[in-house]
C-alpha cells in the first residue's frame, strides 16, 4: 500500500517514493493545484529562479511547489542519474521542502529526440493555491514512471523486458507504466475518471494530472 503523507506547509499530500521525487501529489482540502508551462524551457537553476519569482507573485511560499516536468539532453547512467538528482534536491532543501531524504515533489523527466535542451531544464511546474469558495474537486498530479519496478537498486535489475523493443515487449512495458499510474492515482484517492483526455473517445493519458488551471509564463 502507498504511504501517503501530508506536507502541511504546501497544502498537499504526497505518496512517498524515493529521495528524488514522490509518487504523486493531491491538494489538501481548501487548496487547488495550478500548472505553469514555460514558453521557453530554462536550465534548471534559472527555472527554479522563475519558480521562486512566480510563487512570490502569487503570494505563495516556496513550499507550495509540488510537481515539475523536466527535459534532459540524453538518458543518464545510474551513477549519472544519482548525481543529477542530488544536485536537483539541493534547491528543494534550501526551500525546506526536501528533508531527511524525503521528497514530497512529484516529477517527470523526458529526453526529447527532437531539439533536446543542452542541459537538464525546467519545462513546467505545479503549485498549490487557496481554493475558491465552493470548490469541491481534488486536484492531483501523478509522477511520471518508466517501466522499472521498485524505487531503488540498479535500473538494469528492475527494467521490465529490458532491451526488448518488439511489439510484445513494448506492450508489456506500456501495461506496466499504465498500472503504475493507476496505483499512484489510487494512493491519492483518484482514478482514471478524474483525468480525462481532451478528445471525445480517448481514454488514456500517461502523464497524468487533473488540475483547475494551467497558464504559460
Steps between C-alpha positions, in 0.01 A plus 500: 500500500620851421617706796321834463632789708368855541746779424333766710712801391399440139135413546527162332554132570745273320590137441842418645719348229870591479735782602485657155120527468168385642254268328242774467323783679143605574370829636384504860152634578490875446768492228518457123797430273603723211743411220731750330673408175801705395475653152868409469654232720780622724813337644414357839650775720332775297181299500502481877559877513189539284304273734600713799407825325166367380403358838588833661282681246212267588551554872606139552802365693765281333345203682195529272715353219364147461589360156720569198566381148863485389665456162850351475749483210555124520438198717709464816706211625398382847792690657432807288134497598585485870745790460241705312233429761727600786557831326127534427391463863741766627262783409205310648700459820571875512124558475433265792318258272753213484583374850652181643511332158124551454389690191131596465535646149370290208700504176527381143821513293497459122793485255366643170627344178429825312666827608618381843627759749873545549464441875229362733224759489166593652202473265206545738414497869203474735421670828214532745275801544204558733188357340212727414184483710284202412787313332429129536746296291848382601778597260785251462817420307635146463876491451630363170610138496721294275478122478717435806377307802558645848668820612857390571778281365673496160262569213646208306349266760158669501417583138205306359599308184835681492632548148184359344341749260288240321122562482451247779774654714367853454148378577619358833697817575196719425279279714743533790515881471120532484474276804749719687292809414184328621663394827629853562160653432337243727740592781378859469136396496461577129433294186505520120161671505669800670751541211307496176688579174373799299356314198172308512560125477855499643551324832871510595748780576824360640643822648206524735365808674165663571533872574285810531710747303797497262693807384801580280781719634 
